[in-house]
mmCIF file of C-alpha atoms in Angstrom:
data_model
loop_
_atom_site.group_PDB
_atom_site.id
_atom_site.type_symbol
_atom_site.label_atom_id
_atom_site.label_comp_id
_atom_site.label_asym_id
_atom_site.label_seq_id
_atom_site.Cartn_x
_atom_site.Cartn_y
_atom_site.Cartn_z
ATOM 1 C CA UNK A 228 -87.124 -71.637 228.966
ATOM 2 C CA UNK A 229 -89.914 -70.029 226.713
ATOM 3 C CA UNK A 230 -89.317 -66.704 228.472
ATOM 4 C CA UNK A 231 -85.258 -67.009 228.018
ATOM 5 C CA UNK A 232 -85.866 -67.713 223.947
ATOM 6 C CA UNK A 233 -88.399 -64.255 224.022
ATOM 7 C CA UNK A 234 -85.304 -62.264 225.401
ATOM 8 C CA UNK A 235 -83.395 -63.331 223.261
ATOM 9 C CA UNK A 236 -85.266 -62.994 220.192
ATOM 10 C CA UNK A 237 -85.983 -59.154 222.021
ATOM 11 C CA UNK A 238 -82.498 -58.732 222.040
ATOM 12 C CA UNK A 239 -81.579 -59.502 218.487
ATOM 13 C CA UNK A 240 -84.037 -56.155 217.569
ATOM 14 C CA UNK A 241 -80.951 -53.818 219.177
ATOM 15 C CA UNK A 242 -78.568 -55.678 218.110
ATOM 16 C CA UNK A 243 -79.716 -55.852 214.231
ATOM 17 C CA UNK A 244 -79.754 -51.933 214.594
ATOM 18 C CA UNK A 245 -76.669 -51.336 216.474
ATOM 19 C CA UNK A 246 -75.105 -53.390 213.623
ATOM 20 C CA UNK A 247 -76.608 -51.503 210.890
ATOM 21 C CA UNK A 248 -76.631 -47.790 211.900
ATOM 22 C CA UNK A 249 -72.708 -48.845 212.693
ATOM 23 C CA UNK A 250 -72.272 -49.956 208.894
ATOM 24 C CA UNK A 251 -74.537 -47.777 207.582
ATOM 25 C CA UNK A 252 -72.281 -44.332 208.920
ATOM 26 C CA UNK A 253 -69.175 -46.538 207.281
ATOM 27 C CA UNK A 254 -70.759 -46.810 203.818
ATOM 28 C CA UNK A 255 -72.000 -42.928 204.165
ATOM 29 C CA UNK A 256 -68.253 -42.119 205.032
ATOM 30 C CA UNK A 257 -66.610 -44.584 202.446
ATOM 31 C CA UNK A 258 -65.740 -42.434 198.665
ATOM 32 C CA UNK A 259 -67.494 -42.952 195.804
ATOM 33 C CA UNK A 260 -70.978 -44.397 195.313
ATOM 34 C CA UNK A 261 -73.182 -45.801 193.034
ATOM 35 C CA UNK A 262 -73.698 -41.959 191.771
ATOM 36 C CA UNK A 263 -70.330 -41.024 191.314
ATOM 37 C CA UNK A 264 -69.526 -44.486 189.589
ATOM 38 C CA UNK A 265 -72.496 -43.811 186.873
ATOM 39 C CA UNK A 266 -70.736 -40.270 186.494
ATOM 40 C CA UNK A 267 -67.553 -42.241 185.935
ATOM 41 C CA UNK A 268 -69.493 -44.145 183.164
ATOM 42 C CA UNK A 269 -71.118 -41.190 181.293
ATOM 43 C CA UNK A 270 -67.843 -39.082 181.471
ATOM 44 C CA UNK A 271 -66.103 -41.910 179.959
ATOM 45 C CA UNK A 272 -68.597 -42.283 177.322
ATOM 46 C CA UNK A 273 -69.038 -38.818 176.037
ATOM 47 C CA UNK A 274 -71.725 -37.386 173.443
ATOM 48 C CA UNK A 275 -75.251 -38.490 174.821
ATOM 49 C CA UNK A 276 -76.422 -41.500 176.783
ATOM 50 C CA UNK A 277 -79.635 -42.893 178.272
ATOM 51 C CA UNK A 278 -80.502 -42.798 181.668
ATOM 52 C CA UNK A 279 -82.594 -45.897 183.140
ATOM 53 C CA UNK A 280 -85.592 -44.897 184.336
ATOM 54 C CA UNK A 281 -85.850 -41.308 182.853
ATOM 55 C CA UNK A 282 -87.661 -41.979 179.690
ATOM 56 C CA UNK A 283 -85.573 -40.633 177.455
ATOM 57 C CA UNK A 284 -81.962 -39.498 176.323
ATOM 58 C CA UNK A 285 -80.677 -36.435 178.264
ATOM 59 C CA UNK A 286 -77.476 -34.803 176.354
ATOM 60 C CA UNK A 287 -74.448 -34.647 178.498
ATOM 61 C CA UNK A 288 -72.905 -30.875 178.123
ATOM 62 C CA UNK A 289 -69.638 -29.829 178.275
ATOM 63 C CA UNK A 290 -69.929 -26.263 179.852
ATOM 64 C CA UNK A 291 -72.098 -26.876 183.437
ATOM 65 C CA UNK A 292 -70.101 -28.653 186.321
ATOM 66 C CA UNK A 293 -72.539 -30.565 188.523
ATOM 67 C CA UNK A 294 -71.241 -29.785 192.114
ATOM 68 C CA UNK A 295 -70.446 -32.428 194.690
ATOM 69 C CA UNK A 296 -69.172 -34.867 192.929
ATOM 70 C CA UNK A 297 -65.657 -35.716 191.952
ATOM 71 C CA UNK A 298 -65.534 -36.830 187.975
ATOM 72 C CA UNK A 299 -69.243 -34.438 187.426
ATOM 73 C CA UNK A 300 -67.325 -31.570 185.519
ATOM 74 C CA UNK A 301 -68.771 -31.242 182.428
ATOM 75 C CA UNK A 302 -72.299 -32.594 183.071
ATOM 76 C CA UNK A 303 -75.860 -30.740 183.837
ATOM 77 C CA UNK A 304 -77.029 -30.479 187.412
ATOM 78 C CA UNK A 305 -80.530 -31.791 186.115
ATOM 79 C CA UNK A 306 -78.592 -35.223 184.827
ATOM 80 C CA UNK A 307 -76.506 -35.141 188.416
ATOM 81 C CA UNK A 308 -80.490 -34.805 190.279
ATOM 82 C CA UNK A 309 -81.784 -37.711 187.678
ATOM 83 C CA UNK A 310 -78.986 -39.868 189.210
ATOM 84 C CA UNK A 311 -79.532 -39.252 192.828
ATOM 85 C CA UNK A 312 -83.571 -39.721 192.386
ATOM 86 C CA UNK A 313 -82.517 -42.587 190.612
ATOM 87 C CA UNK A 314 -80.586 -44.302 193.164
ATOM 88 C CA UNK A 315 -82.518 -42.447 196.233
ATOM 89 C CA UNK A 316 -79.808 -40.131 197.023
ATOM 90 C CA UNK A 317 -82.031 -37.046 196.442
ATOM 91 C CA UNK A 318 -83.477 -37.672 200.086
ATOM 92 C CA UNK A 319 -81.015 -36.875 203.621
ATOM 93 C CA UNK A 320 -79.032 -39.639 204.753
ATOM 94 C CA UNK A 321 -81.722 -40.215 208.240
ATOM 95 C CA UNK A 322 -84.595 -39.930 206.182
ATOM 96 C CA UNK A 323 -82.940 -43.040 203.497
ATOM 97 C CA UNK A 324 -82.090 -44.945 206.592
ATOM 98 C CA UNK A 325 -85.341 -44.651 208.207
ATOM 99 C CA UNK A 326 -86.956 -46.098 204.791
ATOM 100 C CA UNK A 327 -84.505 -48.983 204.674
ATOM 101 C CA UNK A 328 -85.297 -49.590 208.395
ATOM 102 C CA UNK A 329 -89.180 -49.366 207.690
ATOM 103 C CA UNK A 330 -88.742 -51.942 204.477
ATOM 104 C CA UNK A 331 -85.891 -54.206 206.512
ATOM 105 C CA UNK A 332 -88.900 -54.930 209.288
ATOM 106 C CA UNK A 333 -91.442 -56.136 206.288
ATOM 107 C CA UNK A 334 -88.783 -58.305 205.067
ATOM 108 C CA UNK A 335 -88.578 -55.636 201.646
ATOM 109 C CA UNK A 336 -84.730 -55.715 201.263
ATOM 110 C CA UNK A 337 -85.023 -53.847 198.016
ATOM 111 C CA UNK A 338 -83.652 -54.565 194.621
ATOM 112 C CA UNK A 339 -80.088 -54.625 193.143
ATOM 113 C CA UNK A 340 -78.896 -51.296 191.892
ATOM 114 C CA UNK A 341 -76.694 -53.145 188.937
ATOM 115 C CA UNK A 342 -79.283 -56.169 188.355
ATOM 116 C CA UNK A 343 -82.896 -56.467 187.744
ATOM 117 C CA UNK A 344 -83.663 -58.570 190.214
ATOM 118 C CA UNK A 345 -84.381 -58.192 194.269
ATOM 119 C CA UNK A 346 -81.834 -58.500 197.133
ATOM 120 C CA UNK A 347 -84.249 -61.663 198.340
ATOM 121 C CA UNK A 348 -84.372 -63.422 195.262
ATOM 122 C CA UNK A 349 -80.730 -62.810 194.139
ATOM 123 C CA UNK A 350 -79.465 -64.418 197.792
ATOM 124 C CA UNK A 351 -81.762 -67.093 197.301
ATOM 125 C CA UNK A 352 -80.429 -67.871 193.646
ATOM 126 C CA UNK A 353 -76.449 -67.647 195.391
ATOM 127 C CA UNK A 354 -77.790 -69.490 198.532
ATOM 128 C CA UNK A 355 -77.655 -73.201 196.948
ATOM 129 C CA UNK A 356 -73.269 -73.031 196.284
ATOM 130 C CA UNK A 357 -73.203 -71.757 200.077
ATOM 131 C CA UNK A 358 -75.437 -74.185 201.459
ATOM 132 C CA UNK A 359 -73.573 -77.162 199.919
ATOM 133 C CA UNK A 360 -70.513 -75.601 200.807
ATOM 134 C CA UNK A 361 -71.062 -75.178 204.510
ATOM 135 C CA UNK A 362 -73.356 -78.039 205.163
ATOM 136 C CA UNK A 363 -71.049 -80.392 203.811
ATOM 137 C CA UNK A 364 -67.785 -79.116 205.234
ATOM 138 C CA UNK A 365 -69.236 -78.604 208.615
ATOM 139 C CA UNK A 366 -70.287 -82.636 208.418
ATOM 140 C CA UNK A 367 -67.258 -84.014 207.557
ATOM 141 C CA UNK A 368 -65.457 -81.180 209.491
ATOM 142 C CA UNK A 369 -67.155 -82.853 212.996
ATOM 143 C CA UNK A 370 -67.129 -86.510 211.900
ATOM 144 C CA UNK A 371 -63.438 -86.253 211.352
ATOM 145 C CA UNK A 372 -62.384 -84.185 213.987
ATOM 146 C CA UNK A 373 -64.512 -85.519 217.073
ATOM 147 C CA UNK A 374 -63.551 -89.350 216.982
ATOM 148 C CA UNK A 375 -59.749 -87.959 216.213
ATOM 149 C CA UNK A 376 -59.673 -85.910 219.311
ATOM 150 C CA UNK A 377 -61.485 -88.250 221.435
ATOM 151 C CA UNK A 378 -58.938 -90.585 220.749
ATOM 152 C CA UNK A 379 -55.811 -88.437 221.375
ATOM 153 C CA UNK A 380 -57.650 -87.627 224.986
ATOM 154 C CA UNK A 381 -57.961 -90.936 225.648
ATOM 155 C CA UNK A 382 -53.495 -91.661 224.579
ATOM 156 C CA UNK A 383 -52.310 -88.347 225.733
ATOM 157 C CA UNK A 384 -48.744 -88.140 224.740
ATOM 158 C CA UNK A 385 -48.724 -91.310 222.927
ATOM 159 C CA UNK A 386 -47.019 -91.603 219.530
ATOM 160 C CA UNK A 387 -49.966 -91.459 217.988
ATOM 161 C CA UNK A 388 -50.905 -87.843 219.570
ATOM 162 C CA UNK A 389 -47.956 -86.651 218.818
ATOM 163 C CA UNK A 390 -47.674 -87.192 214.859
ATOM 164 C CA UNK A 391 -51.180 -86.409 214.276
ATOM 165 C CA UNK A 392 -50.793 -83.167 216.101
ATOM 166 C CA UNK A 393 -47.922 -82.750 214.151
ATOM 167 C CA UNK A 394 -50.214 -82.964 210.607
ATOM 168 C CA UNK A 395 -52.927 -81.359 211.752
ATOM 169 C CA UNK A 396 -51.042 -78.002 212.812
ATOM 170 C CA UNK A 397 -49.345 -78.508 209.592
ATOM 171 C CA UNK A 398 -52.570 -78.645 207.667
ATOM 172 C CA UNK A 399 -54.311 -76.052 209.766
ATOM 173 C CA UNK A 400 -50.982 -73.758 208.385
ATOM 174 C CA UNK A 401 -51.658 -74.431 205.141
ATOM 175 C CA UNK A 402 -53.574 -71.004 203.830
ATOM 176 C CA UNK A 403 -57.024 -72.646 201.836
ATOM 177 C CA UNK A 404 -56.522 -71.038 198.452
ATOM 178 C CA UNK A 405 -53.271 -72.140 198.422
ATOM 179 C CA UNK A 406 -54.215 -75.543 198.871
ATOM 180 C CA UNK A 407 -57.111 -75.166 196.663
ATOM 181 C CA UNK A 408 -54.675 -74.498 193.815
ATOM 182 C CA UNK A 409 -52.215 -77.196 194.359
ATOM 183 C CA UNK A 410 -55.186 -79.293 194.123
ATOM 184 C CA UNK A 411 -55.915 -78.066 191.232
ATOM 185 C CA UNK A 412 -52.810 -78.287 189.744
ATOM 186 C CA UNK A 413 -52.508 -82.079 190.585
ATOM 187 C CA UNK A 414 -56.089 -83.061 189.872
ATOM 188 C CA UNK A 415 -58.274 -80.654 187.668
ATOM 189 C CA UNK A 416 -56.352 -80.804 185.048
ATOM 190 C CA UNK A 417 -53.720 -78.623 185.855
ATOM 191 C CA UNK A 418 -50.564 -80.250 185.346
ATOM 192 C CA UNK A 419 -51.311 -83.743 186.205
ATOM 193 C CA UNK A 420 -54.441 -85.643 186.422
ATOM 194 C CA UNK A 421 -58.445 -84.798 185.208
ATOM 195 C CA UNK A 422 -59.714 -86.664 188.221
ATOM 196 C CA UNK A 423 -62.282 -83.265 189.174
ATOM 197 C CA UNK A 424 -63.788 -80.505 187.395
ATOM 198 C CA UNK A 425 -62.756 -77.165 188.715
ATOM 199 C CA UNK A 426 -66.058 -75.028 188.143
ATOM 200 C CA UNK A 427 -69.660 -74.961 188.779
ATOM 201 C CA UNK A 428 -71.513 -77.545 190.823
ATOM 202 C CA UNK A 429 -73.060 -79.630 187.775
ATOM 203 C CA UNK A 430 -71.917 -79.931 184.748
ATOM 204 C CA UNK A 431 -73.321 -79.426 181.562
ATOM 205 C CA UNK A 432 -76.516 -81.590 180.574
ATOM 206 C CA UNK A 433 -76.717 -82.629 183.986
ATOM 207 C CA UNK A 434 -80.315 -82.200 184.390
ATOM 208 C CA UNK A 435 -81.308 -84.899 181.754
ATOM 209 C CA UNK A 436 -79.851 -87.177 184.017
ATOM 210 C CA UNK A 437 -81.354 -89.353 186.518
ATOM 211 C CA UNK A 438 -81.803 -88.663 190.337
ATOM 212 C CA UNK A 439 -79.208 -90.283 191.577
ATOM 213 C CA UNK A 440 -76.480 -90.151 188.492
ATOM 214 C CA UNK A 441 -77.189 -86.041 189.373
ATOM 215 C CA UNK A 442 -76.429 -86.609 192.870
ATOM 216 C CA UNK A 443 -73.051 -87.943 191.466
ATOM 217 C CA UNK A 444 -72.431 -85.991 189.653
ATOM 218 C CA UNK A 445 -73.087 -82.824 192.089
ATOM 219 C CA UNK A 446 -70.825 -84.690 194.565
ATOM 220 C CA UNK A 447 -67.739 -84.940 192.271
ATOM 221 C CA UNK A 448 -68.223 -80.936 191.916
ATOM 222 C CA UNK A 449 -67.938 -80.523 195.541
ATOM 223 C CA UNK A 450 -65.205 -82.619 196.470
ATOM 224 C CA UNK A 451 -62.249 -80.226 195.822
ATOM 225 C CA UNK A 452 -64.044 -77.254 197.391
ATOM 226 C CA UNK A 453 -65.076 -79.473 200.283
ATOM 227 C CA UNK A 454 -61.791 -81.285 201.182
ATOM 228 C CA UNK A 455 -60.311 -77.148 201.050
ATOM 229 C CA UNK A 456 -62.759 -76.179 203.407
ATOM 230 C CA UNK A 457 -62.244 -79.065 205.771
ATOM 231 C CA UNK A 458 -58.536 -78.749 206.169
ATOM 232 C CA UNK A 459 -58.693 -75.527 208.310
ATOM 233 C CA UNK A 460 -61.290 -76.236 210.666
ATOM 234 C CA UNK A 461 -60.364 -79.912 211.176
ATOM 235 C CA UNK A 462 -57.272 -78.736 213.068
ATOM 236 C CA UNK A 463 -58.889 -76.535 215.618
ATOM 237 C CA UNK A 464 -61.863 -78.528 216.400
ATOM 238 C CA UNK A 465 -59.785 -81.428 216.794
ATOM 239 C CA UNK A 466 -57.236 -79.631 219.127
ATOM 240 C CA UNK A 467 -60.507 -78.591 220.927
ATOM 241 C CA UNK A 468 -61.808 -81.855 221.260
ATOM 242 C CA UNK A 469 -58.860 -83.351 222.426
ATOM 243 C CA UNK A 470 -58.426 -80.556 225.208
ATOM 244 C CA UNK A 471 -62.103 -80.792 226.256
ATOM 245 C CA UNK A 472 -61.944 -84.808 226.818
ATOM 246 C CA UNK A 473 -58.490 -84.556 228.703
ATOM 247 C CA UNK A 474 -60.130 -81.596 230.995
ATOM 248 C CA UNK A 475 -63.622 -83.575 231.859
ATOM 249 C CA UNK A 476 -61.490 -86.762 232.285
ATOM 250 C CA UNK A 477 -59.100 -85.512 235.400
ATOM 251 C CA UNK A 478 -61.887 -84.175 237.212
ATOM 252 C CA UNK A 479 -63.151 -85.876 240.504
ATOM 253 C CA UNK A 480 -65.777 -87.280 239.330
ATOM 254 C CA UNK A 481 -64.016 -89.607 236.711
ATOM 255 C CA UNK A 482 -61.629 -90.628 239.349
ATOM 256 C CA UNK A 483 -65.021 -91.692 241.815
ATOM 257 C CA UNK A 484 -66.366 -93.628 238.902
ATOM 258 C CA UNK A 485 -62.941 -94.970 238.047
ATOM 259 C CA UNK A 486 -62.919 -95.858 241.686
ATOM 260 C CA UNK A 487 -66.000 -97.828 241.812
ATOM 261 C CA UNK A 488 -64.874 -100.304 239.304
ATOM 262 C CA UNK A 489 -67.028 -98.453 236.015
ATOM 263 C CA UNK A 490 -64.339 -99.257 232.348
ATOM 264 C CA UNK A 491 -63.016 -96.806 230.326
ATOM 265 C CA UNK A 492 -66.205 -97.306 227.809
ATOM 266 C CA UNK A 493 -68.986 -96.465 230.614
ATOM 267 C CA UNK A 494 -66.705 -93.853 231.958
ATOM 268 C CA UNK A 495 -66.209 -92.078 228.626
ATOM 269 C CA UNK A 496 -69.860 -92.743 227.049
ATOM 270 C CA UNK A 497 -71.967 -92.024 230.637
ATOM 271 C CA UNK A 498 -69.957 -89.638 232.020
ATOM 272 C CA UNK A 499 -67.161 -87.808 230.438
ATOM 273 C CA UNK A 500 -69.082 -87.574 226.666
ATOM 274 C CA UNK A 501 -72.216 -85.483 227.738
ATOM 275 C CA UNK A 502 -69.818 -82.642 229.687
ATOM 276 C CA UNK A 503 -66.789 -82.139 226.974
ATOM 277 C CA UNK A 504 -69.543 -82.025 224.534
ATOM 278 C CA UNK A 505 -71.296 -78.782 225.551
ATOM 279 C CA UNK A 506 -68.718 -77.015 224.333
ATOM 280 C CA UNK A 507 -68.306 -78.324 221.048
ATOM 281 C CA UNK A 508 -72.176 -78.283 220.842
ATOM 282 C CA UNK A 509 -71.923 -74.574 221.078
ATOM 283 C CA UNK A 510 -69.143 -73.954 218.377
ATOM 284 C CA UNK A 511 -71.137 -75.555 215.778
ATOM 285 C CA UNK A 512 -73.588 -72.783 214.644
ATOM 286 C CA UNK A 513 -70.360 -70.673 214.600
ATOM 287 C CA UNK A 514 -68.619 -73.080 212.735
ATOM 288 C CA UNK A 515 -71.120 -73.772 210.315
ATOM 289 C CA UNK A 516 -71.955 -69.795 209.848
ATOM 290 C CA UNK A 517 -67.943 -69.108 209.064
ATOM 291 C CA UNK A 518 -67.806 -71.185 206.711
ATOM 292 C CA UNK A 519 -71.555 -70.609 205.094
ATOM 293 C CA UNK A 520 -70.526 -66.654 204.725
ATOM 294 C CA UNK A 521 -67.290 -65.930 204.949
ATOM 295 C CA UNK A 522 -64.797 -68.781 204.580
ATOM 296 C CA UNK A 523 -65.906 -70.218 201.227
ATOM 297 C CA UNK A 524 -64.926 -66.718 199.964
ATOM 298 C CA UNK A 525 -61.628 -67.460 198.311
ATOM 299 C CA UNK A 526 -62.735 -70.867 197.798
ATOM 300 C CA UNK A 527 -66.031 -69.655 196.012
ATOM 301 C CA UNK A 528 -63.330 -67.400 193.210
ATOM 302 C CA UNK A 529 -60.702 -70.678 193.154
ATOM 303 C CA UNK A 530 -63.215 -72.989 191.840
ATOM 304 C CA UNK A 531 -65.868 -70.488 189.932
ATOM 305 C CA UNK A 532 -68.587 -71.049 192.380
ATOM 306 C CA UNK A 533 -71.044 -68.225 191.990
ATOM 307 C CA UNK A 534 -71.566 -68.400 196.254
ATOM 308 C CA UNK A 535 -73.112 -65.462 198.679
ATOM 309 C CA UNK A 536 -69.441 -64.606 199.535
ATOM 310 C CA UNK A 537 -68.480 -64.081 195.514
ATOM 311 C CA UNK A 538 -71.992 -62.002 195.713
ATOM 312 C CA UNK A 539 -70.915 -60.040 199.074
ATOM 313 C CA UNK A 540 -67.798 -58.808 197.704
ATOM 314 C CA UNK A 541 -69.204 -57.827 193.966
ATOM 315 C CA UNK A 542 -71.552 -55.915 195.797
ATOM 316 C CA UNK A 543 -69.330 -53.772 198.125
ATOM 317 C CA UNK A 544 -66.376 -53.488 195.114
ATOM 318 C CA UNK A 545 -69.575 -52.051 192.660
ATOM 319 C CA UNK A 546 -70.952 -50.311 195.803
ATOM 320 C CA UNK A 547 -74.472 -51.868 195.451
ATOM 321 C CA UNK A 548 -75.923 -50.632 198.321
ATOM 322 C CA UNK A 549 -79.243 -52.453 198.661
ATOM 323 C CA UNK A 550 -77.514 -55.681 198.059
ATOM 324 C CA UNK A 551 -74.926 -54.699 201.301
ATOM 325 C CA UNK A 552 -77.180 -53.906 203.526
ATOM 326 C CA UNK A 553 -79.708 -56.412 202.607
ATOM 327 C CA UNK A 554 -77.429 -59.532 203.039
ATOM 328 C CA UNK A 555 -75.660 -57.856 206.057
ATOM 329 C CA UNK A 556 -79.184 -57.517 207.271
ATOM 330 C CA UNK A 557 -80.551 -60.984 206.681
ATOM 331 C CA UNK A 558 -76.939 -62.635 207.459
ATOM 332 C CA UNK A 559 -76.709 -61.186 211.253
ATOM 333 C CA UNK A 560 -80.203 -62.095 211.915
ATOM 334 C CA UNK A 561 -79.346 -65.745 210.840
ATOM 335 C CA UNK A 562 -75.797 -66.076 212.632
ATOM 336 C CA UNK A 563 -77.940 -65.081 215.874
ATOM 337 C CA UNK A 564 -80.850 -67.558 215.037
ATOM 338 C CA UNK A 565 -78.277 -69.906 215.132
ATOM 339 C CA UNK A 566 -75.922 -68.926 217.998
ATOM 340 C CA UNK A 567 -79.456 -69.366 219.408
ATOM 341 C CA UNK A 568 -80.290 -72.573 218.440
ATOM 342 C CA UNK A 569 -76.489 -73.682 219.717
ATOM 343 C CA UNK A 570 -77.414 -72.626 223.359
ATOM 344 C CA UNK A 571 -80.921 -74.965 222.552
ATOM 345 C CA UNK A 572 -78.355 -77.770 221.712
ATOM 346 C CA UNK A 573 -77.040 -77.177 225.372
ATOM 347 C CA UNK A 574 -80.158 -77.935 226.886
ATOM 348 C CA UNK A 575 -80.820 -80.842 224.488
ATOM 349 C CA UNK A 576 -77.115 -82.861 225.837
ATOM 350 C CA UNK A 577 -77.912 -81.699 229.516
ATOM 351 C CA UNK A 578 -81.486 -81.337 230.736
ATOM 352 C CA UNK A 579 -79.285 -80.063 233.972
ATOM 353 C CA UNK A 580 -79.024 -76.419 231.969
ATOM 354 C CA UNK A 581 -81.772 -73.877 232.650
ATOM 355 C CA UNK A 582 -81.052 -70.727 230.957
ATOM 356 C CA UNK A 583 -84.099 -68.934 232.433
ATOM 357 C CA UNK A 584 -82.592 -69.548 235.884
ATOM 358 C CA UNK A 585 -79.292 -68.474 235.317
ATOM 359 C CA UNK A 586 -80.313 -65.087 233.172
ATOM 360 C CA UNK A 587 -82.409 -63.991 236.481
#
C-alpha cells in the first residue's frame, strides 16, 4: 500500500506540469494582459500619471508610439519597458515560466498584480465562504441522498420510487441560480418574507456575540446558499445510489444468502451495504471538490459571498496572472490529494482491495 500512495504522489509531479505548461501556452495566446490593460488606464487618463514601483512620475507623450501593444500609441517606449519590468514581462515567456515553476515547488505562489497582498494569503482569506459552502452541502448532500436511494432499491417500482424520481429529476432540472433567486424573492426579502439575509456569512456586530449565538447566526447565513447547492447534487447521487443497491442486490450472492434464511436487514447491512458503497465512497472527494471550486460560483455572486470561485473569475476577467496560476496550481494539487484519499476510503470499506497488487 505505502509503495501504491508513493506512485501516486510521483505521479501528481507530471501531472501538475502537464496541467500548467497546457494553461500557461492558453494565457500566453489569450489578448490583452495585465500590460496592455495598464496602457488602457494611462491612455484613458491622459497628462501624467505615476507608475507603482518606479519612484516617481514619468510624463506620458503624445508623439512616440510604444510598439507591440494595441492602445500604446502615444506613449514612450521607456514607460511601455517600466510596465513589462513591472509585471515581469521584460523576461521570454520560458525563462518567466521556469521562475514560476522554481517558486510553485517552494510553495512561493507570488503576489496579486491588482492587490497588495500574496496569492497564499488572499486564498486563505476567500477559503473560509468555500469551505462552509462545500463542507456543508456535501453533508447534507450524502445524508439526504443515501438513505433516499437505499430505500427506492429496496421498493423498486413502487409508488414511492416513482414520485420521488419524479421530484428529484425535476429538482436536479432546476438551473441553481435560478433557484437561488426565487428563493430570494420569497424569503430574503424580495417580494415576500425576511426569513434570511441574502449576503455575507455574519452579520454585522456578530463578533460581540457569544459562541454559540455566532454559530447561529453563521448558520442562518448559510442556509439559502446551502439548500441551492444541495438541490443539484441530491438528484444524481440519489439516482446513483439507488442504481448501485438494485445492482449489488440481484447478484448471486444475495440470492445464496437470501437462500440460507439471512432477512432483508442482515442481507442489506452485511452484505449488500459494504459493495454498493465503494462507489459512492469514491465520488465523494469529487463531489465535495465541485462544489468547493467550481459550483458555488454563481451561488458565491447570487448571495454576495466573497468565495475562491468569485476570486477565480476576478482574476482571469482582470487578467491577474499570479493569482491564475497560483490557485490553478494549488487547486489541482488538492483535487488529486483528494481523489487520493477517495481510493484510501476504498480500502477503509473493504480490506479485500489492494491497490499495490492490482497496479503491478
Amino acid at each position: 500500500m505505502a509503495s501504491y500512495i508513493i506512485r501516486r504522489l510521483l505521479l501528481m509531479i507530471p501531472t501538475l506540469l502537464g496541467i500548467l505548461v497546457i494553461n500557461f501556452l492558453v494565457i500566453q495566446a489569450a489578448p490583452g494582459g495585465p500590460v496592455e490593460r495598464t496602457l488602457a488606464q494611462l491612455q484613458g487618463h491622459g497628462g501624467s500619471t505615476m507608475l507603482a514601483g518606479t519612484g516617481g512620475d514619468m510624463a506620458v507623450s503624445t508623439s512616440t508610439s510604444g510598439p507591440g501593444y494595441r492602445g500604446s500609441q502615444g506613449l514612450p517606449a521607456e514607460l511601455i519597458a517600466e510596465i513589462e519590468k513591472q509585471y515581469g514581462f521584460d523576461q521570454p515567456a520560458s525563462t518567466r515560466f521556469w521562475m514560476m515553476l522554481k517558486n510553485f515547488a517552494k510553495f512561493d505562489l507570488g503576489n496579486s498584480f491588482y492587490r497588495d497582498i500574496s496569492v497564499i494569503d488572499l486564498i486563505i482569506e476567500k477559503m473560509p465562504v468555500s469551505l462552509s459552502l462545500g463542507l456543508w452541502s456535501t453533508l447534507l448532500i450524502y445524508l439526504i441522498a443515501v438513505p433516499l436511494g437505499i430505500r427506492k432499491a429496496l421498493h423498486p417500482g413502487s409508488r414511492f420510487d416513482t414520485w420521488s424520481s419524479g421530484v428529484i429529476v425535476v429538482a436536479y432540472a432546476i438551473p441553481g441560480f435560478l433557484f437561488a433567486i426565487l428563493l430570494i424573492i420569497l424569503f430574503a426579502g424580495g417580494s415576500y418574507w425576511q426569513w434570511f439575509p441574502m449576503q455575507g456569512l455574519s452579520s454585522e456586530g456578530a463578533e460581540t456575540l457569544g459562541l454559540w449565538a455566532r454559530f447561529l447566526d453563521y448558520a442562518h447565513h448559510l442556509v439559502l446558499p446551502t439548500i441551492c447547492l444541495t438541490l443539484g447534487g441530491l438528484a444524481t447521487l440519489t439516482l446513483f445510489t439507488r442504481n448501485s443497491f438494485l445492482e449489488e442486490m440481484q447478484k448471486q450472492y444475495v440470492m445464496t444468502a437470501r437462500a440460507k434464511g439471512a432477512d432483508n436487514r442482515r442481507i442489506l447491512l452485511g452484505h449488500v451495504f459494504r459493495n454498493a458503497m465503494l462507489i459512492l465512497i469514491a465520488g465523494l472527494p469529487a463531489t465535495l471538490f465541485g462544489i468547493l471550486f467550481t459550483g458555488a460560483f454563481l451561488i458565491e455572486i447570487i448571495f454576495n459571498l466573497d468565495g475562491l470561485g468569485l476570486l477565480g473569475y476576478e482574476s482571469v476577467i482582470n487578467r491577474d496572472y499570479p493569482v491564475i496560476f497560483g490557485s490553478l496550481f494549488l487547486f489541482t494539487l488538492m483535487g488529486m490529494i483528494l481523489r487520493l484519499l477517495g481510493d484510501l476510503c476504498y480500502r477503509l470499506v473493504d480490506p479485500r482491495i489492494d491497490f499495490a497488487r492490482a497496479s503491478s
